[in-house]
Amino acid sequence: MKILYDSPSQIITVNAGGKKYKRGKELSKVDLLENHSIFVENGKIKDLVPSSSTHKIKYDKKIDLSGSIVLPGLVECHTHSAFYGSRSNEFLMRLNGATYEEIAASGGGIISTMKNVRNASFEELVKFLEPKIKSFISQGVTSLEIKSGYGLSFYDEIKLLQVINYFKNTALINIIPTFLGAHTYPPEYKNEKNKYLDLLTEELFPYISQNKLANFVDAFIEKGAFSVEDVNLIFERAKKYKFNLRLHTDQFSSIGGIPLAIKHNCLSADHLEVINDDDIKLISKSKTAAVLLPGVSFFLDHKYAPARELIDNNAIVALSTDYNPGSSHINNLQLIMQLAALKLRMSAEEIISAVTINSAYALGISENTGTIELGKDADFAIFELNEYSELIYNIGVNLLKYTVKSGNIIYQKAD
Ligand code: NIG
Ligand code: FE
């Protein structure tokens, strides 16, 4: 099938010259093409042609994009979308002065969602997750990571990974499952932490690896969750199964997570609200992406990550919603882009690089997606706008017209 995406106002290619990520100053170069059209063949980007010469091309279908701009399909690289139920009660408690950490320490937080997930069936979880995925698609997301981490038992973590894999096999976009059994210690193992570490690494790892339920292992380093020593052991054991690694760290305390992430060549270290200056330098020199989650700071009314310092020190910065029921109940990547402008002081260009090529890199998929370069998957987010600055300016308004995955329009805005 040959399709011509014809005459948009702008194509923001985010050209990375074949490289897998952009660091530091490179984030501000997004490569703008005007008066060009995109020729797609068999789901891949075949050519970028001057719109004045498209009559020479033979195609099966033409999509008129006048008055629209084309971006690479957005990549959402960090979500906990596979949850069940609501924590609106905790939201109200926080409005009355309780902190996120206090609520977690008193048995709420992740554990309250764990209880809901354990009581939900596979079918109920599928039904709950489906509209969340559709919502991401309606914003232009073509690759979406989803973590487990609310089961916290053998049965319930596998159940969650099976739910995520159900969508990996049936959804219209890329779904990337991540195993986050090391989210927090479940109550039944509070006094037997080594047994939980063994359950994760000696029972769940082999089962997940054999059944190909996830390629990524993630963990949460925090007081009240996992220590640096715990995660070092988890990562050592993960290597045997060749899992790619990611890490939640430096959300509330800076206790050595960044050096650990770098030691283990994590593809990303995520959160970093309280990262210290030495660790900014360390991560900025490394190949570990810094995934920033301004929705968490907004939702918890907490400190924002030092995006400017990270970019100025040459880091590979990506952005994500961290969509989850407790710390960022924000199922909206465009709002995160707008928060990144206002609160992280990132430029529109840096933000676009952060939600395309760099978030694709954090998921290990930037060879095939994340930019509009020849040979890559034809994944596009097409907006009804004349220029990309409008994306940041129109706060809370979804101006997406089409989501295109591997050349096909999989979502179209209703007229
Ligand atoms: O990334 N930090 C740990 N985990 C999630 C929050 C999960 C929850 O509160 O349910 C996060 O913020
Ligand atoms: Fe998270």
GROMACS .gro file of C-alpha atoms and ligand atoms in nm:
model
  428
    1MET     CA    1   0.000   0.000   0.000
    2LYS     CA    2   0.138   0.340  -0.105
    3ILE     CA    3  -0.003   0.645   0.072
    4LEU     CA    4   0.074   1.012   0.022
    5TYR     CA    5   0.034   1.235   0.326
    6ASP     CA    6  -0.008   1.546   0.120
    7SER     CA    7   0.097   1.909   0.176
    8PRO     CA    8   0.085   1.970   0.552
    9SER     CA    9   0.179   2.322   0.673
   10GLN     CA   10   0.478   2.179   0.858
   11ILE     CA   11   0.652   1.846   0.906
   12ILE     CA   12   0.847   1.841   1.231
   13THR     CA   13   1.083   1.554   1.153
   14VAL     CA   14   1.288   1.563   1.479
   15ASN     CA   15   1.565   1.432   1.252
   16ALA     CA   16   1.834   1.271   1.465
   17GLY     CA   17   2.062   1.188   1.173
   18GLY     CA   18   2.014   0.819   1.240
   19LYS     CA   19   2.119   0.855   1.605
   20LYS     CA   20   1.916   0.693   1.880
   21TYR     CA   21   1.866   0.998   2.103
   22LYS     CA   22   1.922   1.371   2.140
   23ARG     CA   23   2.119   1.511   2.433
   24GLY     CA   24   2.162   1.865   2.567
   25LYS     CA   25   2.147   2.129   2.294
   26GLU     CA   26   2.047   1.871   2.033
   27LEU     CA   27   1.700   1.862   2.187
   28SER     CA   28   1.629   2.209   2.051
   29LYS     CA   29   1.681   2.103   1.689
   30VAL     CA   30   1.359   1.952   1.557
   31ASP     CA   31   1.412   2.013   1.183
   32LEU     CA   32   1.116   2.180   1.029
   33LEU     CA   33   1.014   2.099   0.672
   34GLU     CA   34   0.767   2.319   0.488
   35ASN     CA   35   0.614   2.263   0.143
   36HIS     CA   36   0.682   1.889   0.169
   37SER     CA   37   0.470   1.572   0.170
   38ILE     CA   38   0.534   1.227   0.315
   39PHE     CA   39   0.531   0.919   0.097
   40VAL     CA   40   0.460   0.598   0.287
   41GLU     CA   41   0.504   0.249   0.151
   42ASN     CA   42   0.410  -0.070   0.336
   43GLY     CA   43   0.392   0.107   0.669
   44LYS     CA   44   0.737   0.270   0.644
   45ILE     CA   45   0.848   0.624   0.558
   46LYS     CA   46   0.971   0.593   0.202
   47ASP     CA   47   1.035   0.956   0.105
   48LEU     CA   48   0.988   1.321   0.196
   49VAL     CA   49   0.908   1.499  -0.128
   50PRO     CA   50   0.855   1.864  -0.224
   51SER     CA   51   0.479   1.913  -0.248
   52SER     CA   52   0.529   2.071  -0.592
   53SER     CA   53   0.644   1.736  -0.734
   54THR     CA   54   0.396   1.492  -0.580
   55HIS     CA   55   0.220   1.455  -0.919
   56LYS     CA   56   0.516   1.236  -1.022
   57ILE     CA   57   0.440   0.983  -0.748
   58LYS     CA   58   0.214   0.681  -0.793
   59TYR     CA   59   0.010   0.615  -0.482
   60ASP     CA   60  -0.298   0.414  -0.385
   61LYS     CA   61  -0.436   0.677  -0.148
   62LYS     CA   62  -0.384   1.045  -0.076
   63ILE     CA   63  -0.459   1.215   0.254
   64ASP     CA   64  -0.499   1.591   0.230
   65LEU     CA   65  -0.317   1.756   0.520
   66SER     CA   66  -0.360   2.122   0.434
   67GLY     CA   67  -0.388   2.328   0.753
   68SER     CA   68  -0.223   2.054   0.960
   69ILE     CA   69   0.120   1.980   1.105
   70VAL     CA   70   0.283   1.637   1.127
   71LEU     CA   71   0.493   1.522   1.422
   72PRO     CA   72   0.642   1.179   1.483
   73GLY     CA   73   0.388   0.963   1.669
   74LEU     CA   74   0.416   1.053   2.037
   75VAL     CA   75   0.589   0.799   2.261
   76GLU     CA   76   0.460   0.761   2.617
   77CYS     CA   77   0.746   0.587   2.798
   78HIS     CA   78   0.632   0.557   3.163
   79THR     CA   79   0.281   0.467   3.276
   80HIS     CA   80   0.113   0.260   3.543
   81SER     CA   81  -0.208   0.245   3.336
   82ALA     CA   82  -0.282  -0.114   3.444
   83PHE     CA   83  -0.453  -0.035   3.773
   84TYR     CA   84  -0.805  -0.077   3.909
   85GLY     CA   85  -1.037   0.152   4.104
   86SER     CA   86  -0.994   0.505   4.228
   87ARG     CA   87  -0.793   0.686   4.495
   88SER     CA   88  -1.003   1.005   4.491
   89ASN     CA   89  -1.038   0.965   4.870
   90GLU     CA   90  -0.659   1.005   4.903
   91PHE     CA   91  -0.669   1.308   4.676
   92LEU     CA   92  -0.917   1.469   4.915
   93MET     CA   93  -0.701   1.373   5.216
   94ARG     CA   94  -0.407   1.545   5.051
   95LEU     CA   95  -0.615   1.856   4.987
   96ASN     CA   96  -0.677   1.854   5.362
   97GLY     CA   97  -0.306   1.843   5.441
   98ALA     CA   98  -0.198   1.475   5.446
   99THR     CA   99   0.112   1.399   5.239
  100TYR     CA  100   0.150   1.126   4.973
  101GLU     CA  101   0.416   0.957   5.189
  102GLU     CA  102   0.200   0.968   5.505
  103ILE     CA  103  -0.093   0.812   5.318
  104ALA     CA  104   0.136   0.537   5.185
  105ALA     CA  105   0.286   0.471   5.530
  106SER     CA  106  -0.064   0.427   5.678
  107GLY     CA  107  -0.154   0.148   5.434
  108GLY     CA  108  -0.301   0.358   5.155
  109GLY     CA  109  -0.113   0.448   4.838
  110ILE     CA  110   0.018   0.168   4.619
  111ILE     CA  111  -0.115  -0.094   4.866
  112SER     CA  112  -0.473   0.030   4.834
  113THR     CA  113  -0.455  -0.008   4.454
  114MET     CA  114  -0.290  -0.348   4.505
  115LYS     CA  115  -0.600  -0.462   4.699
  116ASN     CA  116  -0.829  -0.346   4.416
  117VAL     CA  117  -0.615  -0.521   4.154
  118ARG     CA  118  -0.601  -0.845   4.350
  119ASN     CA  119  -0.982  -0.846   4.374
  120ALA     CA  120  -1.028  -0.776   4.000
  121SER     CA  121  -1.050  -1.045   3.733
  122PHE     CA  122  -0.851  -1.048   3.408
  123GLU     CA  123  -1.168  -0.940   3.223
  124GLU     CA  124  -1.240  -0.654   3.465
  125LEU     CA  125  -0.882  -0.528   3.433
  126VAL     CA  126  -0.902  -0.543   3.052
  127LYS     CA  127  -1.227  -0.348   3.054
  128PHE     CA  128  -1.081  -0.084   3.285
  129LEU     CA  129  -0.761  -0.041   3.084
  130GLU     CA  130  -0.911  -0.027   2.734
  131PRO     CA  131  -1.047   0.332   2.747
  132LYS     CA  132  -0.721   0.458   2.897
  133ILE     CA  133  -0.528   0.323   2.597
  134LYS     CA  134  -0.786   0.472   2.360
  135SER     CA  135  -0.744   0.807   2.532
  136PHE     CA  136  -0.367   0.799   2.470
  137ILE     CA  137  -0.431   0.709   2.105
  138SER     CA  138  -0.666   1.007   2.071
  139GLN     CA  139  -0.376   1.234   2.176
  140GLY     CA  140  -0.141   1.104   1.905
  141VAL     CA  141   0.042   0.837   2.107
  142THR     CA  142   0.165   0.550   1.888
  143SER     CA  143   0.389   0.370   2.143
  144LEU     CA  144   0.283   0.324   2.503
  145GLU     CA  145   0.467   0.164   2.793
  146ILE     CA  146   0.257   0.004   3.067
  147LYS     CA  147   0.399  -0.131   3.393
  148SER     CA  148   0.275  -0.403   3.623
  149GLY     CA  149   0.336  -0.335   3.992
  150TYR     CA  150  -0.004  -0.338   4.159
  151GLY     CA  151  -0.030  -0.717   4.194
  152LEU     CA  152   0.274  -0.779   4.414
  153SER     CA  153   0.216  -1.157   4.431
  154PHE     CA  154   0.311  -1.422   4.177
  155TYR     CA  155  -0.046  -1.470   4.059
  156ASP     CA  156  -0.145  -1.104   4.047
  157GLU     CA  157   0.172  -0.971   3.881
  158ILE     CA  158   0.135  -1.237   3.609
  159LYS     CA  159  -0.234  -1.149   3.577
  160LEU     CA  160  -0.144  -0.783   3.520
  161LEU     CA  161   0.129  -0.869   3.270
  162GLN     CA  162  -0.117  -1.091   3.085
  163VAL     CA  163  -0.363  -0.801   3.068
  164ILE     CA  164  -0.090  -0.572   2.930
  165ASN     CA  165   0.015  -0.842   2.682
  166TYR     CA  166  -0.347  -0.886   2.572
  167PHE     CA  167  -0.329  -0.524   2.452
  168LYS     CA  168   0.023  -0.573   2.315
  169ASN     CA  169  -0.130  -0.837   2.087
  170THR     CA  170  -0.455  -0.661   2.000
  171ALA     CA  171  -0.415  -0.281   2.031
  172LEU     CA  172  -0.355  -0.067   1.722
  173ILE     CA  173  -0.037   0.088   1.870
  174ASN     CA  174   0.288  -0.050   2.017
  175ILE     CA  175   0.234  -0.154   2.377
  176ILE     CA  176   0.555  -0.211   2.574
  177PRO     CA  177   0.508  -0.412   2.896
  178THR     CA  178   0.738  -0.354   3.195
  179PHE     CA  179   0.764  -0.574   3.504
  180LEU     CA  180   0.753  -0.357   3.819
  181GLY     CA  181   0.718  -0.625   4.088
  182ALA     CA  182   0.966  -0.411   4.288
  183HIS     CA  183   0.713  -0.128   4.329
  184THR     CA  184   0.674  -0.168   4.705
  185TYR     CA  185   0.687  -0.458   4.953
  186PRO     CA  186   0.341  -0.615   4.991
  187PRO     CA  187   0.216  -0.636   5.353
  188GLU     CA  188   0.257  -1.014   5.377
  189TYR     CA  189   0.633  -0.981   5.316
  190LYS     CA  190   0.694  -0.666   5.526
  191ASN     CA  191   0.898  -0.867   5.777
  192GLU     CA  192   1.045  -1.112   5.528
  193LYS     CA  193   1.189  -0.888   5.262
  194ASN     CA  194   1.443  -1.140   5.137
  195LYS     CA  195   1.162  -1.381   5.060
  196TYR     CA  196   0.993  -1.120   4.843
  197LEU     CA  197   1.322  -1.050   4.663
  198ASP     CA  198   1.350  -1.425   4.598
  199LEU     CA  199   0.991  -1.439   4.473
  200LEU     CA  200   1.066  -1.158   4.228
  201THR     CA  201   1.396  -1.289   4.103
  202GLU     CA  202   1.376  -1.665   4.135
  203GLU     CA  203   1.011  -1.729   4.055
  204LEU     CA  204   0.876  -1.433   3.859
  205PHE     CA  205   1.185  -1.354   3.647
  206PRO     CA  206   1.212  -1.702   3.494
  207TYR     CA  207   0.837  -1.727   3.432
  208ILE     CA  208   0.821  -1.380   3.271
  209SER     CA  209   1.128  -1.449   3.061
  210GLN     CA  210   1.011  -1.791   2.942
  211ASN     CA  211   0.665  -1.666   2.856
  212LYS     CA  212   0.798  -1.342   2.703
  213LEU     CA  213   0.566  -1.128   2.915
  214ALA     CA  214   0.810  -0.835   2.947
  215ASN     CA  215   1.152  -0.722   2.826
  216PHE     CA  216   1.190  -0.453   3.091
  217VAL     CA  217   1.239  -0.471   3.464
  218ASP     CA  218   1.176  -0.156   3.668
  219ALA     CA  219   1.211  -0.088   4.043
  220PHE     CA  220   1.134   0.192   4.289
  221ILE     CA  221   1.417   0.314   4.513
  222GLU     CA  222   1.274   0.517   4.799
  223LYS     CA  223   1.256   0.518   5.178
  224GLY     CA  224   0.955   0.294   5.244
  225ALA     CA  225   1.001   0.109   4.912
  226PHE     CA  226   1.328  -0.058   4.797
  227SER     CA  227   1.683   0.024   4.906
  228VAL     CA  228   1.984   0.062   4.677
  229GLU     CA  229   2.109  -0.278   4.804
  230ASP     CA  230   1.773  -0.445   4.728
  231VAL     CA  231   1.766  -0.307   4.375
  232ASN     CA  232   2.133  -0.391   4.314
  233LEU     CA  233   2.045  -0.754   4.387
  234ILE     CA  234   1.732  -0.740   4.170
  235PHE     CA  235   1.929  -0.592   3.878
  236GLU     CA  236   2.218  -0.840   3.920
  237ARG     CA  237   1.969  -1.124   3.897
  238ALA     CA  238   1.777  -0.959   3.610
  239LYS     CA  239   2.090  -0.971   3.394
  240LYS     CA  240   2.078  -1.349   3.379
  241TYR     CA  241   1.751  -1.314   3.185
  242LYS     CA  242   1.878  -1.025   2.969
  243PHE     CA  243   1.601  -0.790   3.083
  244ASN     CA  244   1.647  -0.422   2.996
  245LEU     CA  245   1.644  -0.209   3.310
  246ARG     CA  246   1.471   0.111   3.422
  247LEU     CA  247   1.456   0.275   3.762
  248HIS     CA  248   1.222   0.502   3.961
  249THR     CA  249   1.450   0.713   4.178
  250ASP     CA  250   1.507   1.051   4.347
  251GLN     CA  251   1.135   1.126   4.380
  252PHE     CA  252   1.139   1.218   4.750
  253SER     CA  253   1.494   1.131   4.854
  254SER     CA  254   1.831   1.112   4.688
  255ILE     CA  255   1.981   0.792   4.830
  256GLY     CA  256   2.210   0.660   4.561
  257GLY     CA  257   1.968   0.555   4.288
  258ILE     CA  258   2.138   0.745   4.006
  259PRO     CA  259   2.485   0.586   4.047
  260LEU     CA  260   2.311   0.248   4.066
  261ALA     CA  261   2.112   0.314   3.747
  262ILE     CA  262   2.432   0.405   3.567
  263LYS     CA  263   2.626   0.110   3.707
  264HIS     CA  264   2.362  -0.122   3.562
  265ASN     CA  265   2.330   0.065   3.230
  266CYS     CA  266   1.961   0.137   3.287
  267LEU     CA  267   1.799   0.273   2.973
  268SER     CA  268   1.632   0.534   3.191
  269ALA     CA  269   1.616   0.676   3.542
  270ASP     CA  270   1.276   0.831   3.606
  271HIS     CA  271   1.139   1.105   3.840
  272LEU     CA  272   1.457   1.293   3.958
  273GLU     CA  273   1.257   1.565   4.137
  274VAL     CA  274   1.524   1.581   4.413
  275ILE     CA  275   1.836   1.475   4.218
  276ASN     CA  276   2.155   1.637   4.357
  277ASP     CA  277   2.418   1.827   4.159
  278ASP     CA  278   2.672   1.543   4.149
  279ASP     CA  279   2.412   1.305   4.017
  280ILE     CA  280   2.299   1.559   3.753
  281LYS     CA  281   2.659   1.554   3.624
  282LEU     CA  282   2.675   1.176   3.642
  283ILE     CA  283   2.353   1.106   3.451
  284SER     CA  284   2.430   1.379   3.199
  285LYS     CA  285   2.752   1.203   3.098
  286SER     CA  286   2.584   0.864   3.075
  287LYS     CA  287   2.365   0.693   2.819
  288THR     CA  288   2.084   0.661   3.074
  289ALA     CA  289   1.788   0.882   2.977
  290ALA     CA  290   1.644   1.114   3.243
  291VAL     CA  291   1.267   1.068   3.224
  292LEU     CA  292   1.093   1.367   3.383
  293LEU     CA  293   0.736   1.350   3.510
  294PRO     CA  294   0.606   1.702   3.577
  295GLY     CA  295   0.251   1.568   3.618
  296VAL     CA  296   0.360   1.411   3.949
  297SER     CA  297   0.491   1.743   4.081
  298PHE     CA  298   0.168   1.914   3.968
  299PHE     CA  299  -0.061   1.644   4.111
  300LEU     CA  300   0.127   1.621   4.442
  301ASP     CA  301   0.211   1.992   4.455
  302HIS     CA  302   0.575   1.887   4.495
  303LYS     CA  303   0.914   2.001   4.365
  304TYR     CA  304   0.977   1.991   3.987
  305ALA     CA  305   1.279   1.810   3.842
  306PRO     CA  306   1.570   2.037   3.736
  307ALA     CA  307   1.514   1.999   3.362
  308ARG     CA  308   1.720   2.304   3.267
  309GLU     CA  309   2.026   2.187   3.461
  310LEU     CA  310   1.995   1.841   3.310
  311ILE     CA  311   1.968   1.973   2.955
  312ASP     CA  312   2.244   2.231   3.013
  313ASN     CA  313   2.469   1.948   3.137
  314ASN     CA  314   2.400   1.749   2.819
  315ALA     CA  315   2.155   1.486   2.948
  316ILE     CA  316   1.918   1.277   2.735
  317VAL     CA  317   1.588   1.415   2.867
  318ALA     CA  318   1.249   1.253   2.802
  319LEU     CA  319   0.901   1.336   2.934
  320SER     CA  320   0.606   1.122   3.038
  321THR     CA  321   0.276   1.132   3.227
  322ASP     CA  322   0.361   0.860   3.486
  323TYR     CA  323  -0.016   0.800   3.459
  324ASN     CA  324  -0.124   0.621   3.781
  325PRO     CA  325  -0.406   0.651   4.037
  326GLY     CA  326  -0.200   0.799   4.323
  327SER     CA  327   0.073   1.041   4.221
  328SER     CA  328  -0.029   1.148   3.867
  329HIS     CA  329  -0.389   1.074   3.777
  330ILE     CA  330  -0.324   1.249   3.446
  331ASN     CA  331  -0.401   1.047   3.134
  332ASN     CA  332  -0.289   1.330   2.907
  333LEU     CA  333   0.056   1.359   2.747
  334GLN     CA  334  -0.025   1.693   2.583
  335LEU     CA  335  -0.091   1.846   2.925
  336ILE     CA  336   0.248   1.712   3.039
  337MET     CA  337   0.409   1.889   2.740
  338GLN     CA  338   0.242   2.213   2.847
  339LEU     CA  339   0.352   2.166   3.210
  340ALA     CA  340   0.706   2.104   3.086
  341ALA     CA  341   0.699   2.445   2.918
  342LEU     CA  342   0.556   2.631   3.215
  343LYS     CA  343   0.716   2.448   3.506
  344LEU     CA  344   1.033   2.285   3.370
  345ARG     CA  345   1.113   2.586   3.148
  346MET     CA  346   1.171   2.362   2.849
  347SER     CA  347   1.131   2.509   2.500
  348ALA     CA  348   0.868   2.379   2.256
  349GLU     CA  349   1.145   2.212   2.054
  350GLU     CA  350   1.301   2.044   2.359
  351ILE     CA  351   0.958   1.919   2.462
  352ILE     CA  352   0.890   1.770   2.118
  353SER     CA  353   1.227   1.588   2.121
  354ALA     CA  354   1.153   1.465   2.474
  355VAL     CA  355   0.819   1.301   2.382
  356THR     CA  356   0.941   1.150   2.053
  357ILE     CA  357   1.300   1.041   1.991
  358ASN     CA  358   1.412   1.046   2.356
  359SER     CA  359   1.112   0.866   2.498
  360ALA     CA  360   1.152   0.611   2.217
  361TYR     CA  361   1.517   0.572   2.324
  362ALA     CA  362   1.408   0.518   2.687
  363LEU     CA  363   1.203   0.224   2.555
  364GLY     CA  364   1.478   0.092   2.328
  365ILE     CA  365   1.265   0.146   2.014
  366SER     CA  366   1.418   0.461   1.865
  367GLU     CA  367   1.571   0.269   1.574
  368ASN     CA  368   1.220   0.225   1.432
  369THR     CA  369   1.020   0.516   1.568
  370GLY     CA  370   1.041   0.859   1.734
  371THR     CA  371   1.142   1.063   1.425
  372ILE     CA  372   1.024   1.112   1.068
  373GLU     CA  373   1.328   0.964   0.894
  374LEU     CA  374   1.341   0.741   0.590
  375GLY     CA  375   1.294   0.373   0.665
  376LYS     CA  376   1.131   0.423   1.004
  377ASP     CA  377   0.775   0.317   1.088
  378ALA     CA  378   0.523   0.566   0.951
  379ASP     CA  379   0.396   0.669   1.296
  380PHE     CA  380   0.258   1.023   1.301
  381ALA     CA  381   0.064   1.257   1.528
  382ILE     CA  382  -0.115   1.505   1.301
  383PHE     CA  383  -0.260   1.822   1.449
  384GLU     CA  384  -0.504   2.075   1.308
  385LEU     CA  385  -0.260   2.365   1.350
  386ASN     CA  386  -0.043   2.580   1.130
  387GLU     CA  387   0.259   2.580   1.359
  388TYR     CA  388   0.386   2.369   1.642
  389SER     CA  389   0.407   2.648   1.903
  390GLU     CA  390   0.024   2.623   1.918
  391LEU     CA  391   0.062   2.278   2.074
  392ILE     CA  392   0.205   2.432   2.391
  393TYR     CA  393  -0.013   2.742   2.387
  394ASN     CA  394  -0.354   2.568   2.367
  395ILE     CA  395  -0.351   2.435   2.721
  396GLY     CA  396  -0.593   2.152   2.786
  397VAL     CA  397  -0.726   2.144   2.428
  398ASN     CA  398  -0.669   1.835   2.215
  399LEU     CA  399  -0.609   1.960   1.861
  400LEU     CA  400  -0.515   1.620   1.723
  401LYS     CA  401  -0.669   1.535   1.387
  402TYR     CA  402  -0.523   1.194   1.300
  403THR     CA  403  -0.314   0.931   1.473
  404VAL     CA  404  -0.123   0.727   1.214
  405LYS     CA  405   0.041   0.395   1.305
  406SER     CA  406   0.257   0.213   1.048
  407GLY     CA  407   0.099   0.420   0.771
  408ASN     CA  408  -0.265   0.368   0.870
  409ILE     CA  409  -0.501   0.623   1.021
  410ILE     CA  410  -0.607   0.451   1.343
  411TYR     CA  411  -0.782   0.750   1.499
  412GLN     CA  412  -0.958   1.041   1.344
  413LYS     CA  413  -1.112   1.333   1.530
  414ALA     CA  414  -1.490   1.342   1.495
  415ASP     CA  415  -1.614   1.640   1.290
  416NIG     O1  416   0.580   0.657   3.968
  416NIG     N1  417   0.680   0.621   4.255
  416NIG     C1  418   0.622   0.514   4.254
  416NIG     N2  419   0.518   0.477   4.180
  416NIG     C2  420   0.427   0.560   4.114
  416NIG     C3  421   0.311   0.595   4.202
  416NIG     C4  422   0.221   0.481   4.222
  416NIG     C5  423   0.098   0.509   4.303
  416NIG     O2  424   0.093   0.602   4.387
  416NIG     O3  425   0.005   0.431   4.285
  416NIG     C6  426   0.500   0.679   4.059
  416NIG     O4  427   0.481   0.794   4.100
  417FE      FE  428   0.605   0.572   3.791
   0.00000   0.00000   0.00000
